[in-house]
Short mmCIF file of C-alpha atoms (C1' of nucleotides) in Angstrom, two decimals:
data_model
loop_
_atom_site.label_atom_id
_atom_site.label_comp_id
_atom_site.label_asym_id
_atom_site.label_seq_id
_atom_site.Cartn_x
_atom_site.Cartn_y
_atom_site.Cartn_z
CA MET A 1 -2.65 20.01 -8.80
CA ASP A 2 -4.99 19.84 -5.16
CA LYS A 3 -2.98 21.53 -3.16
CA LYS A 4 -6.02 23.04 -1.47
CA PRO A 5 -8.61 21.24 -0.44
CA CYS A 6 -11.80 23.09 -1.72
CA ASN A 7 -13.88 21.74 0.80
CA SER A 8 -14.36 23.53 3.93
CA GLN A 9 -16.08 20.75 5.96
CA ASP A 10 -12.09 19.27 7.24
CA ALA A 11 -13.20 19.03 10.49
CA GLU A 12 -15.97 16.55 9.19
CA VAL A 13 -13.81 14.00 7.60
CA ARG A 14 -12.72 11.01 9.34
CA LYS A 15 -9.32 9.73 9.15
CA GLY A 16 -7.84 6.14 10.55
CA PRO A 17 -9.10 2.71 10.28
CA TRP A 18 -12.34 1.88 8.38
CA THR A 19 -14.96 0.43 10.43
CA LEU A 20 -17.14 -2.09 9.48
CA GLU A 21 -20.01 0.29 9.08
CA GLU A 22 -18.28 2.41 6.73
CA ASP A 23 -17.29 -0.47 4.70
CA LEU A 24 -20.78 -1.67 4.41
CA ILE A 25 -21.88 1.55 3.46
CA LEU A 26 -19.27 1.85 0.71
CA ILE A 27 -20.02 -1.62 -0.78
CA ASN A 28 -23.44 -1.15 -0.69
CA TYR A 29 -23.22 2.24 -2.49
CA ILE A 30 -21.03 0.62 -5.06
CA ALA A 31 -22.97 -2.26 -5.45
CA ASN A 32 -25.99 0.03 -6.18
CA HIS A 33 -24.38 3.24 -7.96
CA GLY A 34 -21.31 1.73 -9.50
CA GLU A 35 -18.02 3.79 -8.93
CA GLY A 36 -17.88 7.19 -9.94
CA VAL A 37 -16.47 10.42 -8.77
CA TRP A 38 -15.20 9.38 -5.67
CA ASN A 39 -15.26 12.70 -4.07
CA SER A 40 -18.95 13.07 -4.47
CA LEU A 41 -19.23 9.30 -4.00
CA ALA A 42 -18.20 9.68 -0.76
CA LYS A 43 -21.08 12.41 0.11
CA SER A 44 -23.35 10.87 -1.38
CA ALA A 45 -23.05 7.29 0.47
CA GLY A 46 -22.75 9.88 3.23
CA LEU A 47 -19.59 8.93 4.36
CA LYS A 48 -17.11 11.27 6.30
CA ARG A 49 -14.50 10.24 4.09
CA THR A 50 -11.99 11.56 1.48
CA GLY A 51 -13.05 10.58 -1.78
CA LYS A 52 -9.38 9.31 -2.00
CA SER A 53 -9.67 7.58 1.02
CA CYS A 54 -12.92 5.81 -0.26
CA ARG A 55 -11.26 5.13 -3.47
CA LEU A 56 -8.18 3.49 -1.72
CA ARG A 57 -10.26 1.22 0.52
CA TRP A 58 -12.18 -0.14 -2.25
CA LEU A 59 -9.48 -1.02 -4.51
CA ASN A 60 -7.34 -2.34 -1.87
CA TYR A 61 -9.51 -4.20 0.17
CA LEU A 62 -13.37 -4.31 -0.84
CA ARG A 63 -13.49 -5.07 -4.25
CA PRO A 64 -15.08 -8.51 -4.55
CA ASP A 65 -12.09 -9.59 -7.28
CA VAL A 66 -9.04 -8.54 -4.27
CA ARG A 67 -6.79 -11.70 -3.53
CA ARG A 68 -5.26 -11.10 0.01
CA GLY A 69 -2.06 -13.29 1.30
CA ASN A 70 -0.52 -15.82 0.31
CA ILE A 71 1.63 -14.37 -2.45
CA THR A 72 2.40 -17.66 -4.38
CA ASP A 73 6.48 -18.60 -5.89
CA GLU A 74 4.79 -17.93 -9.33
CA GLU A 75 3.50 -14.65 -8.13
CA GLN A 76 6.86 -13.93 -6.89
CA GLN A 77 8.61 -14.60 -9.34
CA LEU A 78 6.77 -12.45 -11.70
CA ILE A 79 6.96 -9.65 -9.21
CA MET A 80 10.54 -9.83 -9.29
CA GLU A 81 10.91 -10.28 -12.97
CA LEU A 82 8.35 -7.19 -13.77
CA HIS A 83 10.44 -4.79 -11.00
CA ALA A 84 13.75 -5.68 -12.46
CA LYS A 85 11.94 -4.51 -15.84
CA TRP A 86 10.08 -1.47 -14.49
CA GLY A 87 11.49 -0.44 -11.07
CA ASN A 88 8.91 0.88 -9.07
CA ARG A 89 5.42 0.83 -11.33
CA TRP A 90 3.83 -0.69 -8.81
CA SER A 91 0.54 0.03 -10.22
CA LYS A 92 2.03 -1.15 -13.57
CA ILE A 93 3.32 -4.51 -12.13
CA ALA A 94 -0.24 -4.99 -10.31
CA LYS A 95 -1.74 -5.18 -13.96
CA HIS A 96 -0.15 -8.22 -14.08
CA LEU A 97 -1.36 -10.10 -11.12
CA PRO A 98 -4.86 -10.52 -11.32
CA GLY A 99 -6.40 -9.70 -8.11
CA ARG A 100 -3.44 -8.09 -6.39
CA THR A 101 -3.44 -4.63 -5.89
CA ASP A 102 -0.28 -2.40 -6.19
CA ASN A 103 -0.15 -1.38 -2.26
CA GLU A 104 -0.05 -5.24 -1.38
CA ILE A 105 2.91 -5.79 -4.25
CA LYS A 106 4.16 -2.81 -2.93
CA ASN A 107 4.08 -3.94 0.96
CA PHE A 108 5.18 -7.87 0.08
CA TRP A 109 8.29 -5.87 -1.77
CA ARG A 110 9.28 -3.89 0.81
CA THR A 111 8.92 -6.26 3.74
CA ARG A 112 10.18 -9.14 2.20
CA ILE A 113 12.25 -9.05 -0.95
CA GLN A 114 14.09 -6.00 -0.63
CA LYS A 115 15.36 -7.35 3.01
CA HIS A 116 16.15 -10.74 1.78
CA ILE A 117 18.17 -8.85 -1.27
CA LYS A 118 19.54 -6.40 1.16
CA HIS A 119 20.72 -9.45 3.61
CA ALA A 120 22.29 -11.32 0.43
CA GLU A 121 23.84 -7.94 -0.43
CA THR A 122 25.45 -7.71 2.71
CA PHE A 123 26.77 -11.20 3.33
CA THR A 124 27.75 -11.54 -0.46
CA ALA A 125 30.19 -8.14 0.62
CA GLN A 126 31.19 -9.77 3.84
CA SER A 127 32.55 -13.04 2.12
CA SER A 128 34.02 -11.42 -0.86
CA ASP A 129 36.20 -9.73 1.77
CA GLN A 130 37.00 -5.78 1.86
CA THR A 131 38.44 -5.47 -1.39
CA HIS A 132 35.76 -3.96 -2.85
CA ASP A 133 34.87 -1.63 -0.12
CA GLN A 134 33.39 1.02 -2.69
CA ALA A 135 31.36 -1.60 -4.79
CA THR A 136 30.07 -3.36 -2.01
CA THR A 137 28.37 0.23 -0.85
CA SER A 138 26.89 0.88 -4.44
CA GLN A 139 25.98 -2.55 -4.59
CA VAL A 140 23.70 -2.04 -1.59
CA MET A 141 22.77 1.30 -2.34
CA GLY A 142 21.87 -0.43 -5.79
CA ALA A 143 19.53 -2.69 -3.72
CA ALA A 144 17.78 -0.07 -2.01
CA HIS A 145 16.23 1.63 -5.30
CA VAL A 146 16.71 -1.03 -7.76
CA ALA A 147 14.63 1.32 -10.12
CA ASP A 148 16.11 0.84 -13.43
CA SER A 149 20.10 0.30 -12.37
CA TYR A 150 20.41 -3.38 -11.50
CA SER A 151 20.00 -6.21 -14.57
CA PRO A 152 16.65 -8.72 -14.37
CA PRO A 153 18.50 -11.97 -13.32
CA SER A 154 20.41 -10.29 -10.42
CA TYR A 155 18.45 -11.62 -7.80
CA PRO A 156 20.32 -13.50 -4.95
CA ALA A 157 19.82 -17.09 -5.47
CA ASN A 158 19.08 -17.73 -1.74
CA LEU A 159 16.33 -15.73 -2.66
CA GLU A 160 13.97 -18.34 -3.81
CA ALA A 161 14.28 -20.00 -0.41
CA PHE A 162 13.14 -17.16 1.52
CA PRO A 163 10.31 -18.36 3.55
CA GLY A 164 6.84 -17.72 1.79
CA PRO A 165 3.47 -16.53 3.29
CA SER A 166 4.32 -18.26 6.05
CA SER A 167 1.08 -16.50 8.12
CA ALA A 168 -1.66 -18.53 6.08
CA GLU A 169 -3.79 -15.52 6.44
CA SER A 170 -4.99 -15.56 9.96
CA SER A 171 -5.99 -11.76 9.86
CA ASP A 172 -9.27 -12.55 9.66
CA ASN A 173 -9.58 -11.78 13.10
CA PHE A 174 -13.16 -10.26 13.24
CA TRP A 175 -14.89 -10.88 9.47
CA THR A 176 -13.86 -11.80 6.36
CA MET A 177 -14.48 -10.36 2.94
CA GLU A 178 -17.22 -13.22 2.50
CA ASP A 179 -18.66 -12.44 5.60
CA ILE A 180 -18.77 -8.50 4.23
CA TRP A 181 -20.42 -9.36 0.96
CA SER A 182 -22.82 -11.24 2.69
CA MET A 183 -23.96 -8.70 5.04
CA GLN A 184 -23.87 -6.08 2.51
CA LEU A 185 -26.55 -8.74 0.64
CA LEU A 186 -28.81 -8.78 3.28
CA ASN A 187 -28.35 -5.37 3.90
CA GLY A 188 -28.44 -4.20 0.72
CA ASP A 189 -31.32 -4.12 -2.19
"C1'" DA B 1 5.19 -13.70 33.27
"C1'" DA B 2 6.28 -9.27 31.39
"C1'" DC B 3 9.17 -6.64 28.37
"C1'" DT B 4 11.16 -5.89 24.25
"C1'" DT B 5 12.06 -5.86 19.40
"C1'" DG B 6 10.86 -6.90 14.95
"C1'" DC B 7 7.41 -7.71 11.05
"C1'" DA B 8 3.41 -7.03 7.77
"C1'" DC B 9 -0.40 -4.74 6.88
"C1'" DA B 10 -3.45 -1.07 6.30
"C1'" DA B 11 -4.07 3.75 5.29
"C1'" DC B 12 -2.69 8.41 4.89
"C1'" DC B 13 0.17 12.48 2.33
"C1'" DG B 14 1.90 14.74 -1.50
"C1'" DC B 15 3.36 14.90 -6.10
"C1'" DG B 16 2.14 15.12 -11.04
"C1'" DG B 17 -1.03 14.47 -15.14
"C1'" DG B 18 -5.04 14.65 -17.52
"C1'" DG B 19 -9.90 16.50 -18.38
"C1'" DT B 20 -13.14 20.64 -18.06
"C1'" DA B 21 -15.11 24.67 -17.78
"C1'" DC C 1 -5.10 29.84 -22.76
"C1'" DT C 2 -5.80 29.65 -17.89
"C1'" DA C 3 -7.15 27.98 -13.88
"C1'" DC C 4 -9.35 24.38 -10.99
"C1'" DC C 5 -11.15 19.62 -10.01
"C1'" DC C 6 -10.26 14.90 -9.74
"C1'" DC C 7 -7.63 10.64 -10.10
"C1'" DG C 8 -3.84 7.64 -9.50
"C1'" DC C 9 1.04 7.00 -8.17
"C1'" DG C 10 4.95 6.00 -5.02
"C1'" DG C 11 6.57 7.30 -0.82
"C1'" DT C 12 5.79 7.05 4.25
"C1'" DT C 13 3.73 6.84 8.85
"C1'" DG C 14 1.09 4.14 12.11
"C1'" DT C 15 -0.56 0.19 14.61
"C1'" DG C 16 -1.18 -4.48 16.07
"C1'" DC C 17 0.43 -9.09 16.47
"C1'" DA C 18 3.73 -12.44 17.13
"C1'" DA C 19 8.19 -14.50 18.61
"C1'" DG C 20 12.23 -14.22 21.25
"C1'" DT C 21 15.09 -12.68 25.36
#
DNA sequence: AACTTGCACAACCGCGGGGTA
DNA sequence: CTACCCCGCGGTTGTGCAAGT
């Protein structure tokens, strides 16, 4: 396992948010050379990032086929069904949602679905009196790590009504992926 | 108008598995 | 057979933005 970074140039490694320039370098490099060994790719491209970081950036954000924002109702349903089946196997779930990344699905689940499940569970617990004190606790706990302990159709009905992706992806503050790709086309080749 | 709180997303970290020398 | 390296996964944290008070 890679407990020890075999690289002695740790001081050189950049962390934190990616800059437009770094994105362009990575896109450009992959466009010309394709994906390869990430560590050497990072070095060859002249990026002061770990291969790991490059891979993550590429897979979750820069890949041309990645779809961002606006998770549809169908996708929500699918995510819920697959999660019921497999638990937190995000990458496995992501494979069934073309263009979606495991990270995005994971975030979506944590920030929205899980929250609604918890709320629903709490509401149910409250309305059903305190007769099942222990039971309610375990239910909530079950919702927390739904891994393999709950049954598929057990999602609260009011989940359907939850406010979908209301933010119509207004996150393009600076530049969109289209911009980047057109830039790299101008830049590269 | 300023401050506080909550939400959503991007990125990092640690761990485990598989492949190769 | 063992050790090392790289990849991929899942969990967690940090940051920016928006809404509410």
